[in-house]
Amino acid sequence: MRLYAVVAAGGFRRYATYRVATLAGVFTNTVFGFIMAYTYIALWDERPQLGGYDMSQALTYVWLGQALLMTCAMMGGGFEDELMERIRTGDIAVDLYRPADLQLWWLAGDLGRAAFHLLGRGIVPMVLGALAFDLAMPRSPWTWLAFLVSVGLGVVVSFGVRYLVALSAFWLMDGAGAMQIAWLAGLFFSGMMLPLTLFPGWLGELARVLPWSSLLQVPADVFLGTYAGWDVVRAYAFQGGWAVALLLAGRMLQSVATRRVVVQGG
């Protein structure tokens, strides 16, 4: 486990070196946060309590989305491009023979990336949003802790989806198309555009049971106090279930790909 802790720390330091990119990202998140906030204000003025949120909760949801956009990599931007490139060039064969688990290696690095983005690109937009608008901030430290746990589970779910998509490069000439489909689904079904509680009928029910809801909708509801007591545990179980399922699917696909590499190498 010490090896993977070092890899996670390395992932954190790697993204921390891009200071100008981080500042540009904070600026972009803040600008889009204000655009989305005023859009939500106009919408909630017409439809108070829309989706079960009051105005303050809706605005809080906006800024949580900006804080978690890169943390949970809803638009990609993590390890996937590098992993797909290593598969395309054949360098992945070296990785598979190393005395380290391939999936855990990339997961550790992605956790380091997520931790940096939560601190580097999440806090400042959230603080600016709180200064400009009346946000529904939790008063209990336990709510903050529950939120951070939910975010961590959301990051693992996001990794599981992106790892599966990246491994598709073993069978596709170019995994860019699959990656674009994945991040479009992530933006829509995570609740980044609109809370999933606003989706009508069967679409809303479907969206809430898909893994992408773990990236924003579930952590946001934990933060806003929609889940309380055992409801938080059930939310964790939902996220944890998807995390385990996706990691197991990734491990199975990794095993198939490994056998393919061995056969071709032999």
PDB file of C-alpha atoms in Angstrom:
ATOM      1  CA  MET A   1       0.000   0.000   0.000  1.00  0.00           C
ATOM      2  CA  ARG A   2       2.958   2.310   0.567  1.00  0.00           C
ATOM      3  CA  LEU A   3       3.746   2.171  -3.147  1.00  0.00           C
ATOM      4  CA  TYR A   4       0.260   3.354  -4.099  1.00  0.00           C
ATOM      5  CA  ALA A   5       0.357   6.098  -1.463  1.00  0.00           C
ATOM      6  CA  VAL A   6       3.549   7.356  -3.100  1.00  0.00           C
ATOM      7  CA  VAL A   7       1.868   7.189  -6.525  1.00  0.00           C
ATOM      8  CA  ALA A   8      -1.106   9.191  -5.191  1.00  0.00           C
ATOM      9  CA  ALA A   9       1.219  11.815  -3.729  1.00  0.00           C
ATOM     10  CA  GLY A  10       3.025  11.953  -7.054  1.00  0.00           C
ATOM     11  CA  GLY A  11      -0.280  12.500  -8.841  1.00  0.00           C
ATOM     12  CA  PHE A  12      -1.027  15.407  -6.500  1.00  0.00           C
ATOM     13  CA  ARG A  13       2.403  16.993  -7.075  1.00  0.00           C
ATOM     14  CA  ARG A  14       2.154  16.471 -10.825  1.00  0.00           C
ATOM     15  CA  TYR A  15      -0.967  18.596 -11.143  1.00  0.00           C
ATOM     16  CA  ALA A  16       0.269  21.104  -8.574  1.00  0.00           C
ATOM     17  CA  THR A  17       3.116  22.068 -10.921  1.00  0.00           C
ATOM     18  CA  TYR A  18       0.680  23.546 -13.466  1.00  0.00           C
ATOM     19  CA  ARG A  19       0.006  26.747 -11.527  1.00  0.00           C
ATOM     20  CA  VAL A  20      -1.028  28.911 -14.480  1.00  0.00           C
ATOM     21  CA  ALA A  21      -3.407  26.215 -15.734  1.00  0.00           C
ATOM     22  CA  THR A  22      -4.882  25.969 -12.235  1.00  0.00           C
ATOM     23  CA  LEU A  23      -5.457  29.730 -12.049  1.00  0.00           C
ATOM     24  CA  ALA A  24      -7.060  29.657 -15.497  1.00  0.00           C
ATOM     25  CA  GLY A  25      -9.265  26.768 -14.370  1.00  0.00           C
ATOM     26  CA  VAL A  26     -10.343  28.631 -11.222  1.00  0.00           C
ATOM     27  CA  PHE A  27     -11.234  31.658 -13.355  1.00  0.00           C
ATOM     28  CA  THR A  28     -13.204  29.516 -15.826  1.00  0.00           C
ATOM     29  CA  ASN A  29     -15.081  27.675 -13.078  1.00  0.00           C
ATOM     30  CA  THR A  30     -15.939  30.960 -11.387  1.00  0.00           C
ATOM     31  CA  VAL A  31     -17.211  32.600 -14.594  1.00  0.00           C
ATOM     32  CA  PHE A  32     -19.350  29.603 -15.493  1.00  0.00           C
ATOM     33  CA  GLY A  33     -20.539  29.469 -11.894  1.00  0.00           C
ATOM     34  CA  PHE A  34     -21.892  33.022 -12.141  1.00  0.00           C
ATOM     35  CA  ILE A  35     -23.507  32.294 -15.517  1.00  0.00           C
ATOM     36  CA  MET A  36     -25.194  29.165 -14.171  1.00  0.00           C
ATOM     37  CA  ALA A  37     -26.168  30.914 -10.916  1.00  0.00           C
ATOM     38  CA  TYR A  38     -28.057  33.717 -12.656  1.00  0.00           C
ATOM     39  CA  THR A  39     -29.672  31.198 -14.984  1.00  0.00           C
ATOM     40  CA  TYR A  40     -30.869  29.243 -11.947  1.00  0.00           C
ATOM     41  CA  ILE A  41     -32.103  32.453 -10.295  1.00  0.00           C
ATOM     42  CA  ALA A  42     -34.282  33.212 -13.312  1.00  0.00           C
ATOM     43  CA  LEU A  43     -35.565  29.626 -13.374  1.00  0.00           C
ATOM     44  CA  TRP A  44     -36.306  29.426  -9.651  1.00  0.00           C
ATOM     45  CA  ASP A  45     -37.985  32.840  -9.673  1.00  0.00           C
ATOM     46  CA  GLU A  46     -40.513  31.343 -12.067  1.00  0.00           C
ATOM     47  CA  ARG A  47     -40.708  27.940 -10.362  1.00  0.00           C
ATOM     48  CA  PRO A  48     -39.917  28.168  -6.624  1.00  0.00           C
ATOM     49  CA  GLN A  49     -39.038  24.839  -4.963  1.00  0.00           C
ATOM     50  CA  LEU A  50     -38.278  23.345  -8.376  1.00  0.00           C
ATOM     51  CA  GLY A  51     -36.852  19.857  -8.020  1.00  0.00           C
ATOM     52  CA  GLY A  52     -37.360  20.036  -4.258  1.00  0.00           C
ATOM     53  CA  TYR A  53     -34.733  22.778  -3.803  1.00  0.00           C
ATOM     54  CA  ASP A  54     -35.292  26.313  -2.605  1.00  0.00           C
ATOM     55  CA  MET A  55     -33.337  29.189  -4.186  1.00  0.00           C
ATOM     56  CA  SER A  56     -30.452  28.960  -1.717  1.00  0.00           C
ATOM     57  CA  GLN A  57     -30.086  25.207  -2.214  1.00  0.00           C
ATOM     58  CA  ALA A  58     -30.250  25.561  -6.004  1.00  0.00           C
ATOM     59  CA  LEU A  59     -27.459  28.145  -5.985  1.00  0.00           C
ATOM     60  CA  THR A  60     -25.404  25.953  -3.684  1.00  0.00           C
ATOM     61  CA  TYR A  61     -25.874  23.100  -6.148  1.00  0.00           C
ATOM     62  CA  VAL A  62     -24.433  25.307  -8.907  1.00  0.00           C
ATOM     63  CA  TRP A  63     -21.231  26.042  -7.026  1.00  0.00           C
ATOM     64  CA  LEU A  64     -20.845  22.456  -5.871  1.00  0.00           C
ATOM     65  CA  GLY A  65     -20.967  21.494  -9.537  1.00  0.00           C
ATOM     66  CA  GLN A  66     -18.129  23.881 -10.329  1.00  0.00           C
ATOM     67  CA  ALA A  67     -16.117  22.584  -7.380  1.00  0.00           C
ATOM     68  CA  LEU A  68     -16.559  18.940  -8.411  1.00  0.00           C
ATOM     69  CA  LEU A  69     -16.349  19.313 -12.194  1.00  0.00           C
ATOM     70  CA  MET A  70     -12.623  18.555 -12.344  1.00  0.00           C
ATOM     71  CA  THR A  71     -12.477  16.701  -9.026  1.00  0.00           C
ATOM     72  CA  CYS A  72     -14.727  13.962 -10.400  1.00  0.00           C
ATOM     73  CA  ALA A  73     -13.439  14.488 -13.965  1.00  0.00           C
ATOM     74  CA  MET A  74     -16.916  14.787 -15.445  1.00  0.00           C
ATOM     75  CA  MET A  75     -15.352  15.958 -18.695  1.00  0.00           C
ATOM     76  CA  GLY A  76     -12.378  13.629 -18.521  1.00  0.00           C
ATOM     77  CA  GLY A  77      -8.953  15.164 -18.211  1.00  0.00           C
ATOM     78  CA  GLY A  78      -7.383  12.537 -15.995  1.00  0.00           C
ATOM     79  CA  PHE A  79      -5.237   9.518 -16.766  1.00  0.00           C
ATOM     80  CA  GLU A  80      -7.253   8.241 -19.737  1.00  0.00           C
ATOM     81  CA  ASP A  81      -5.363   9.925 -22.561  1.00  0.00           C
ATOM     82  CA  GLU A  82      -2.012   8.713 -21.239  1.00  0.00           C
ATOM     83  CA  LEU A  83      -3.248   5.152 -20.724  1.00  0.00           C
ATOM     84  CA  MET A  84      -4.810   4.983 -24.181  1.00  0.00           C
ATOM     85  CA  GLU A  85      -1.586   6.292 -25.716  1.00  0.00           C
ATOM     86  CA  ARG A  86       0.439   3.607 -23.931  1.00  0.00           C
ATOM     87  CA  ILE A  87      -1.972   0.981 -25.262  1.00  0.00           C
ATOM     88  CA  ARG A  88      -1.735   2.383 -28.798  1.00  0.00           C
ATOM     89  CA  THR A  89       2.076   2.421 -28.797  1.00  0.00           C
ATOM     90  CA  GLY A  90       2.417  -0.972 -27.097  1.00  0.00           C
ATOM     91  CA  ASP A  91       4.173   0.456 -24.014  1.00  0.00           C
ATOM     92  CA  ILE A  92       1.368  -1.057 -21.935  1.00  0.00           C
ATOM     93  CA  ALA A  93       3.114  -4.423 -22.271  1.00  0.00           C
ATOM     94  CA  VAL A  94       5.883  -3.125 -20.017  1.00  0.00           C
ATOM     95  CA  ASP A  95       3.319  -1.917 -17.470  1.00  0.00           C
ATOM     96  CA  LEU A  96       1.607  -5.317 -17.365  1.00  0.00           C
ATOM     97  CA  TYR A  97       4.874  -7.065 -16.472  1.00  0.00           C
ATOM     98  CA  ARG A  98       5.740  -4.673 -13.649  1.00  0.00           C
ATOM     99  CA  PRO A  99       5.366  -5.919 -10.030  1.00  0.00           C
ATOM    100  CA  ALA A 100       2.467  -3.540  -9.403  1.00  0.00           C
ATOM    101  CA  ASP A 101      -1.244  -3.834 -10.049  1.00  0.00           C
ATOM    102  CA  LEU A 102      -2.091  -1.830 -13.168  1.00  0.00           C
ATOM    103  CA  GLN A 103      -5.561  -0.793 -12.012  1.00  0.00           C
ATOM    104  CA  LEU A 104      -4.461   0.222  -8.514  1.00  0.00           C
ATOM    105  CA  TRP A 105      -1.526   2.169  -9.969  1.00  0.00           C
ATOM    106  CA  TRP A 106      -3.767   4.331 -12.130  1.00  0.00           C
ATOM    107  CA  LEU A 107      -6.418   4.606  -9.393  1.00  0.00           C
ATOM    108  CA  ALA A 108      -3.850   5.897  -6.904  1.00  0.00           C
ATOM    109  CA  GLY A 109      -2.623   8.509  -9.355  1.00  0.00           C
ATOM    110  CA  ASP A 110      -6.187   9.582 -10.092  1.00  0.00           C
ATOM    111  CA  LEU A 111      -6.979   9.966  -6.394  1.00  0.00           C
ATOM    112  CA  GLY A 112      -3.992  12.293  -6.102  1.00  0.00           C
ATOM    113  CA  ARG A 113      -5.241  14.277  -9.099  1.00  0.00           C
ATOM    114  CA  ALA A 114      -8.741  14.516  -7.595  1.00  0.00           C
ATOM    115  CA  ALA A 115      -7.403  15.697  -4.234  1.00  0.00           C
ATOM    116  CA  PHE A 116      -5.464  18.491  -5.904  1.00  0.00           C
ATOM    117  CA  HIS A 117      -8.414  19.649  -7.993  1.00  0.00           C
ATOM    118  CA  LEU A 118     -10.714  19.639  -4.963  1.00  0.00           C
ATOM    119  CA  LEU A 119      -8.306  21.915  -3.127  1.00  0.00           C
ATOM    120  CA  GLY A 120      -6.856  23.844  -6.060  1.00  0.00           C
ATOM    121  CA  ARG A 121      -9.960  24.380  -8.204  1.00  0.00           C
ATOM    122  CA  GLY A 122     -12.817  23.648  -5.822  1.00  0.00           C
ATOM    123  CA  ILE A 123     -12.394  25.859  -2.787  1.00  0.00           C
ATOM    124  CA  VAL A 124     -11.903  29.277  -4.412  1.00  0.00           C
ATOM    125  CA  PRO A 125     -15.000  29.178  -6.676  1.00  0.00           C
ATOM    126  CA  MET A 126     -17.068  27.885  -3.756  1.00  0.00           C
ATOM    127  CA  VAL A 127     -15.861  30.717  -1.493  1.00  0.00           C
ATOM    128  CA  LEU A 128     -16.527  33.336  -4.182  1.00  0.00           C
ATOM    129  CA  GLY A 129     -19.981  31.890  -4.733  1.00  0.00           C
ATOM    130  CA  ALA A 130     -20.686  32.047  -0.998  1.00  0.00           C
ATOM    131  CA  LEU A 131     -19.609  35.699  -0.925  1.00  0.00           C
ATOM    132  CA  ALA A 132     -21.839  36.634  -3.862  1.00  0.00           C
ATOM    133  CA  PHE A 133     -24.932  34.574  -3.042  1.00  0.00           C
ATOM    134  CA  ASP A 134     -26.801  33.224  -0.051  1.00  0.00           C
ATOM    135  CA  LEU A 135     -25.699  29.592  -0.139  1.00  0.00           C
ATOM    136  CA  ALA A 136     -27.036  26.785   2.053  1.00  0.00           C
ATOM    137  CA  MET A 137     -23.798  25.859   3.825  1.00  0.00           C
ATOM    138  CA  PRO A 138     -23.855  22.973   6.340  1.00  0.00           C
ATOM    139  CA  ARG A 139     -23.485  23.939   9.973  1.00  0.00           C
ATOM    140  CA  SER A 140     -22.522  20.523  11.251  1.00  0.00           C
ATOM    141  CA  PRO A 141     -18.947  19.280  10.762  1.00  0.00           C
ATOM    142  CA  TRP A 142     -20.392  15.782  10.353  1.00  0.00           C
ATOM    143  CA  THR A 143     -22.207  16.922   7.237  1.00  0.00           C
ATOM    144  CA  TRP A 144     -18.939  18.208   5.798  1.00  0.00           C
ATOM    145  CA  LEU A 145     -17.272  14.886   6.618  1.00  0.00           C
ATOM    146  CA  ALA A 146     -20.151  12.926   5.078  1.00  0.00           C
ATOM    147  CA  PHE A 147     -19.868  15.097   1.966  1.00  0.00           C
ATOM    148  CA  LEU A 148     -16.125  14.440   1.622  1.00  0.00           C
ATOM    149  CA  VAL A 149     -16.696  10.687   1.925  1.00  0.00           C
ATOM    150  CA  SER A 150     -19.349  10.882  -0.783  1.00  0.00           C
ATOM    151  CA  VAL A 151     -17.000  12.874  -3.024  1.00  0.00           C
ATOM    152  CA  GLY A 152     -14.303  10.245  -2.528  1.00  0.00           C
ATOM    153  CA  LEU A 153     -16.694   7.493  -3.567  1.00  0.00           C
ATOM    154  CA  GLY A 154     -17.741   9.591  -6.549  1.00  0.00           C
ATOM    155  CA  VAL A 155     -14.113   9.905  -7.647  1.00  0.00           C
ATOM    156  CA  VAL A 156     -13.697   6.112  -7.534  1.00  0.00           C
ATOM    157  CA  VAL A 157     -16.891   5.643  -9.581  1.00  0.00           C
ATOM    158  CA  SER A 158     -15.613   8.191 -12.098  1.00  0.00           C
ATOM    159  CA  PHE A 159     -12.300   6.345 -12.292  1.00  0.00           C
ATOM    160  CA  GLY A 160     -14.103   3.052 -12.861  1.00  0.00           C
ATOM    161  CA  VAL A 161     -16.006   4.450 -15.842  1.00  0.00           C
ATOM    162  CA  ARG A 162     -12.960   6.124 -17.370  1.00  0.00           C
ATOM    163  CA  TYR A 163     -10.754   3.066 -16.837  1.00  0.00           C
ATOM    164  CA  LEU A 164     -13.209   0.901 -18.772  1.00  0.00           C
ATOM    165  CA  VAL A 165     -13.325   3.437 -21.581  1.00  0.00           C
ATOM    166  CA  ALA A 166      -9.525   3.694 -21.686  1.00  0.00           C
ATOM    167  CA  LEU A 167      -9.165  -0.092 -21.890  1.00  0.00           C
ATOM    168  CA  SER A 168     -11.410  -0.079 -24.949  1.00  0.00           C
ATOM    169  CA  ALA A 169      -8.330   1.153 -26.829  1.00  0.00           C
ATOM    170  CA  PHE A 170      -7.134  -2.477 -26.835  1.00  0.00           C
ATOM    171  CA  TRP A 171      -9.881  -3.191 -29.386  1.00  0.00           C
ATOM    172  CA  LEU A 172     -10.438   0.215 -31.017  1.00  0.00           C
ATOM    173  CA  MET A 173      -8.009   1.970 -33.301  1.00  0.00           C
ATOM    174  CA  ASP A 174      -8.729   5.209 -31.461  1.00  0.00           C
ATOM    175  CA  GLY A 175     -10.514   5.514 -28.118  1.00  0.00           C
ATOM    176  CA  ALA A 176     -11.245   9.236 -28.539  1.00  0.00           C
ATOM    177  CA  GLY A 177     -14.809   8.609 -29.719  1.00  0.00           C
ATOM    178  CA  ALA A 178     -15.623   6.378 -26.768  1.00  0.00           C
ATOM    179  CA  MET A 179     -14.105   8.945 -24.421  1.00  0.00           C
ATOM    180  CA  GLN A 180     -16.215  11.769 -25.871  1.00  0.00           C
ATOM    181  CA  ILE A 181     -19.376   9.702 -25.453  1.00  0.00           C
ATOM    182  CA  ALA A 182     -18.370   8.974 -21.855  1.00  0.00           C
ATOM    183  CA  TRP A 183     -17.821  12.606 -20.889  1.00  0.00           C
ATOM    184  CA  LEU A 184     -21.016  13.736 -22.603  1.00  0.00           C
ATOM    185  CA  ALA A 185     -22.897  11.100 -20.603  1.00  0.00           C
ATOM    186  CA  GLY A 186     -21.039  12.248 -17.497  1.00  0.00           C
ATOM    187  CA  LEU A 187     -22.060  15.882 -17.960  1.00  0.00           C
ATOM    188  CA  PHE A 188     -25.705  15.017 -18.603  1.00  0.00           C
ATOM    189  CA  PHE A 189     -26.343  12.171 -16.174  1.00  0.00           C
ATOM    190  CA  SER A 190     -24.237  13.507 -13.295  1.00  0.00           C
ATOM    191  CA  GLY A 191     -26.619  16.455 -12.917  1.00  0.00           C
ATOM    192  CA  MET A 192     -24.046  19.001 -14.034  1.00  0.00           C
ATOM    193  CA  MET A 193     -26.428  20.709 -16.458  1.00  0.00           C
ATOM    194  CA  LEU A 194     -29.528  20.423 -14.269  1.00  0.00           C
ATOM    195  CA  PRO A 195     -30.251  18.503 -11.048  1.00  0.00           C
ATOM    196  CA  LEU A 196     -31.484  15.023 -11.819  1.00  0.00           C
ATOM    197  CA  THR A 197     -34.573  15.708  -9.696  1.00  0.00           C
ATOM    198  CA  LEU A 198     -35.771  17.949 -12.545  1.00  0.00           C
ATOM    199  CA  PHE A 199     -35.681  15.144 -15.104  1.00  0.00           C
ATOM    200  CA  PRO A 200     -39.215  13.960 -15.896  1.00  0.00           C
ATOM    201  CA  GLY A 201     -40.666  10.470 -15.534  1.00  0.00           C
ATOM    202  CA  TRP A 202     -38.632   7.457 -16.565  1.00  0.00           C
ATOM    203  CA  LEU A 203     -35.672   9.625 -17.644  1.00  0.00           C
ATOM    204  CA  GLY A 204     -35.275  10.946 -14.123  1.00  0.00           C
ATOM    205  CA  GLU A 205     -35.573   7.468 -12.616  1.00  0.00           C
ATOM    206  CA  LEU A 206     -32.998   6.123 -15.062  1.00  0.00           C
ATOM    207  CA  ALA A 207     -30.597   9.006 -14.508  1.00  0.00           C
ATOM    208  CA  ARG A 208     -30.659   8.575 -10.734  1.00  0.00           C
ATOM    209  CA  VAL A 209     -29.668   4.889 -10.881  1.00  0.00           C
ATOM    210  CA  LEU A 210     -26.832   5.292 -13.394  1.00  0.00           C
ATOM    211  CA  PRO A 211     -23.270   5.520 -12.037  1.00  0.00           C
ATOM    212  CA  TRP A 212     -22.796   9.143 -13.123  1.00  0.00           C
ATOM    213  CA  SER A 213     -25.258  10.362 -10.488  1.00  0.00           C
ATOM    214  CA  SER A 214     -22.565   9.458  -7.944  1.00  0.00           C
ATOM    215  CA  LEU A 215     -20.321  12.213  -9.324  1.00  0.00           C
ATOM    216  CA  LEU A 216     -22.438  15.242  -8.396  1.00  0.00           C
ATOM    217  CA  GLN A 217     -26.093  14.584  -7.577  1.00  0.00           C
ATOM    218  CA  VAL A 218     -25.448  12.261  -4.628  1.00  0.00           C
ATOM    219  CA  PRO A 219     -22.614  14.323  -3.034  1.00  0.00           C
ATOM    220  CA  ALA A 220     -24.668  17.503  -3.519  1.00  0.00           C
ATOM    221  CA  ASP A 221     -27.685  15.989  -1.785  1.00  0.00           C
ATOM    222  CA  VAL A 222     -25.472  14.868   1.095  1.00  0.00           C
ATOM    223  CA  PHE A 223     -24.088  18.410   1.345  1.00  0.00           C
ATOM    224  CA  LEU A 224     -27.559  19.982   1.216  1.00  0.00           C
ATOM    225  CA  GLY A 225     -28.936  17.669   3.893  1.00  0.00           C
ATOM    226  CA  THR A 226     -31.372  15.901   1.579  1.00  0.00           C
ATOM    227  CA  TYR A 227     -29.936  12.665   2.922  1.00  0.00           C
ATOM    228  CA  ALA A 228     -29.898  12.286   6.688  1.00  0.00           C
ATOM    229  CA  GLY A 229     -29.258   9.370   9.043  1.00  0.00           C
ATOM    230  CA  TRP A 230     -29.583   6.023   7.311  1.00  0.00           C
ATOM    231  CA  ASP A 231     -30.292   7.765   4.010  1.00  0.00           C
ATOM    232  CA  VAL A 232     -26.618   8.773   3.957  1.00  0.00           C
ATOM    233  CA  VAL A 233     -25.628   5.143   4.475  1.00  0.00           C
ATOM    234  CA  ARG A 234     -27.896   4.109   1.607  1.00  0.00           C
ATOM    235  CA  ALA A 235     -26.318   6.807  -0.571  1.00  0.00           C
ATOM    236  CA  TYR A 236     -22.875   5.419   0.294  1.00  0.00           C
ATOM    237  CA  ALA A 237     -24.080   1.917  -0.496  1.00  0.00           C
ATOM    238  CA  PHE A 238     -25.282   3.101  -3.906  1.00  0.00           C
ATOM    239  CA  GLN A 239     -21.978   4.774  -4.706  1.00  0.00           C
ATOM    240  CA  GLY A 240     -19.927   1.947  -3.236  1.00  0.00           C
ATOM    241  CA  GLY A 241     -21.906  -0.640  -5.172  1.00  0.00           C
ATOM    242  CA  TRP A 242     -21.208   1.107  -8.452  1.00  0.00           C
ATOM    243  CA  ALA A 243     -17.551   1.578  -7.501  1.00  0.00           C
ATOM    244  CA  VAL A 244     -17.091  -2.129  -6.789  1.00  0.00           C
ATOM    245  CA  ALA A 245     -19.003  -3.183  -9.909  1.00  0.00           C
ATOM    246  CA  LEU A 246     -17.006  -0.889 -12.179  1.00  0.00           C
ATOM    247  CA  LEU A 247     -13.653  -1.822 -10.634  1.00  0.00           C
ATOM    248  CA  LEU A 248     -14.444  -5.525 -11.009  1.00  0.00           C
ATOM    249  CA  ALA A 249     -15.524  -4.973 -14.618  1.00  0.00           C
ATOM    250  CA  GLY A 250     -12.298  -3.104 -15.251  1.00  0.00           C
ATOM    251  CA  ARG A 251     -10.264  -5.895 -13.705  1.00  0.00           C
ATOM    252  CA  MET A 252     -12.008  -8.485 -15.865  1.00  0.00           C
ATOM    253  CA  LEU A 253     -11.433  -6.427 -19.009  1.00  0.00           C
ATOM    254  CA  GLN A 254      -7.833  -5.906 -17.946  1.00  0.00           C
ATOM    255  CA  SER A 255      -7.374  -9.674 -17.615  1.00  0.00           C
ATOM    256  CA  VAL A 256      -8.766 -10.247 -21.113  1.00  0.00           C
ATOM    257  CA  ALA A 257      -6.483  -7.554 -22.498  1.00  0.00           C
ATOM    258  CA  THR A 258      -3.489  -9.012 -20.657  1.00  0.00           C
ATOM    259  CA  ARG A 259      -4.070 -12.429 -22.197  1.00  0.00           C
ATOM    260  CA  ARG A 260      -4.308 -10.793 -25.600  1.00  0.00           C
ATOM    261  CA  VAL A 261      -0.987  -9.009 -25.079  1.00  0.00           C
ATOM    262  CA  VAL A 262       0.678 -12.241 -23.898  1.00  0.00           C
ATOM    263  CA  VAL A 263      -0.640 -14.199 -26.885  1.00  0.00           C
ATOM    264  CA  GLN A 264       0.466 -11.551 -29.358  1.00  0.00           C
ATOM    265  CA  GLY A 265       3.801 -11.189 -27.634  1.00  0.00           C
ATOM    266  CA  GLY A 266       4.318 -14.945 -27.731  1.00  0.00           C
TER     267      GLY A 266
END
